[in-house]
Amino acid sequence: MGRRTLLAVAGWLATAVVATLIGVAAIRLVGESLTGTPGGVRSQEEVARELAAPPRTTTPTTGTPGPTATSPASPTASTSPTPDAPHRRSFSNQGGSVVAECVPGGVWLASWSPKQGYSVEDVDRGPDDDAEVKFVGPSGEHELSVRCAGGVPVLDPDD
């Protein structure tokens, strides 16, 4: 092999190594933002602490979805007063659950969550005299209608 061929091979190898190093550095720099977990990876302790914390509340003016609520399959209600929303209750049926509160304009659905296999077909969030959500799934349609009675959300017996 001639000196010229040896220099060409050495130059090619050097170029390949430099290009590889640049590629690896670029992937490391950009790749984390493309493939990384948003907010980082959480430990089991952090997850347990977040699940144990009281749910974050939303306001009727922002319209942002709130936390989901889980309850038994039959229509039920549970009271969970917080300093931000002293008259907040959750209700559940076979299709899903809602969290409602009484606000100056009437009843308002703070959040709703369909159960697995169900979807939300229609929502009247309020605030109004009554607010309702209709869940549709394998066992049919299930509607939760809520109104305020004495400043406390209650299931509307008409539905």
PDB file of N, CA and C in Angstrom, residues 27-28 30-38:
ATOM      1  N   ILE A  27     -27.305  14.484  19.084  1.00  0.00           N
ATOM      2  CA  ILE A  27     -28.406  13.651  19.567  1.00  0.00           C
ATOM      3  C   ILE A  27     -28.565  13.800  21.072  1.00  0.00           C
ATOM      4  N   ARG A  28     -27.460  13.830  21.768  1.00  0.00           N
ATOM      5  CA  ARG A  28     -27.524  13.990  23.226  1.00  0.00           C
ATOM      6  C   ARG A  28     -28.125  15.349  23.593  1.00  0.00           C
ATOM      7  N   VAL A  30     -30.165  17.383  21.675  1.00  0.00           N
ATOM      8  CA  VAL A  30     -31.538  17.543  21.245  1.00  0.00           C
ATOM      9  C   VAL A  30     -32.411  16.364  21.659  1.00  0.00           C
ATOM     10  N   GLY A  31     -31.859  15.185  21.685  1.00  0.00           N
ATOM     11  CA  GLY A  31     -32.630  13.972  21.923  1.00  0.00           C
ATOM     12  C   GLY A  31     -33.364  13.949  23.238  1.00  0.00           C
ATOM     13  N   GLU A  32     -32.785  14.488  24.273  1.00  0.00           N
ATOM     14  CA  GLU A  32     -33.440  14.467  25.571  1.00  0.00           C
ATOM     15  C   GLU A  32     -34.753  15.234  25.544  1.00  0.00           C
ATOM     16  N   SER A  33     -34.788  16.345  24.818  1.00  0.00           N
ATOM     17  CA  SER A  33     -36.032  17.107  24.738  1.00  0.00           C
ATOM     18  C   SER A  33     -37.043  16.429  23.824  1.00  0.00           C
ATOM     19  N   LEU A  34     -36.585  15.598  22.889  1.00  0.00           N
ATOM     20  CA  LEU A  34     -37.506  14.902  21.999  1.00  0.00           C
ATOM     21  C   LEU A  34     -38.036  13.611  22.600  1.00  0.00           C
ATOM     22  N   THR A  35     -37.192  12.883  23.307  1.00  0.00           N
ATOM     23  CA  THR A  35     -37.595  11.569  23.807  1.00  0.00           C
ATOM     24  C   THR A  35     -37.725  11.515  25.318  1.00  0.00           C
ATOM     25  N   GLY A  36     -37.347  12.563  26.014  1.00  0.00           N
ATOM     26  CA  GLY A  36     -37.410  12.556  27.468  1.00  0.00           C
ATOM     27  C   GLY A  36     -38.829  12.680  27.977  1.00  0.00           C
ATOM     28  N   THR A  37     -39.032  12.359  29.226  1.00  0.00           N
ATOM     29  CA  THR A  37     -40.330  12.483  29.875  1.00  0.00           C
ATOM     30  C   THR A  37     -40.528  13.935  30.291  1.00  0.00           C
ATOM     31  N   PRO A  38     -41.642  14.576  29.892  1.00  0.00           N
ATOM     32  CA  PRO A  38     -41.873  15.952  30.314  1.00  0.00           C
ATOM     33  C   PRO A  38     -41.923  16.037  31.840  1.00  0.00           C
TER      34      PRO A  38
END
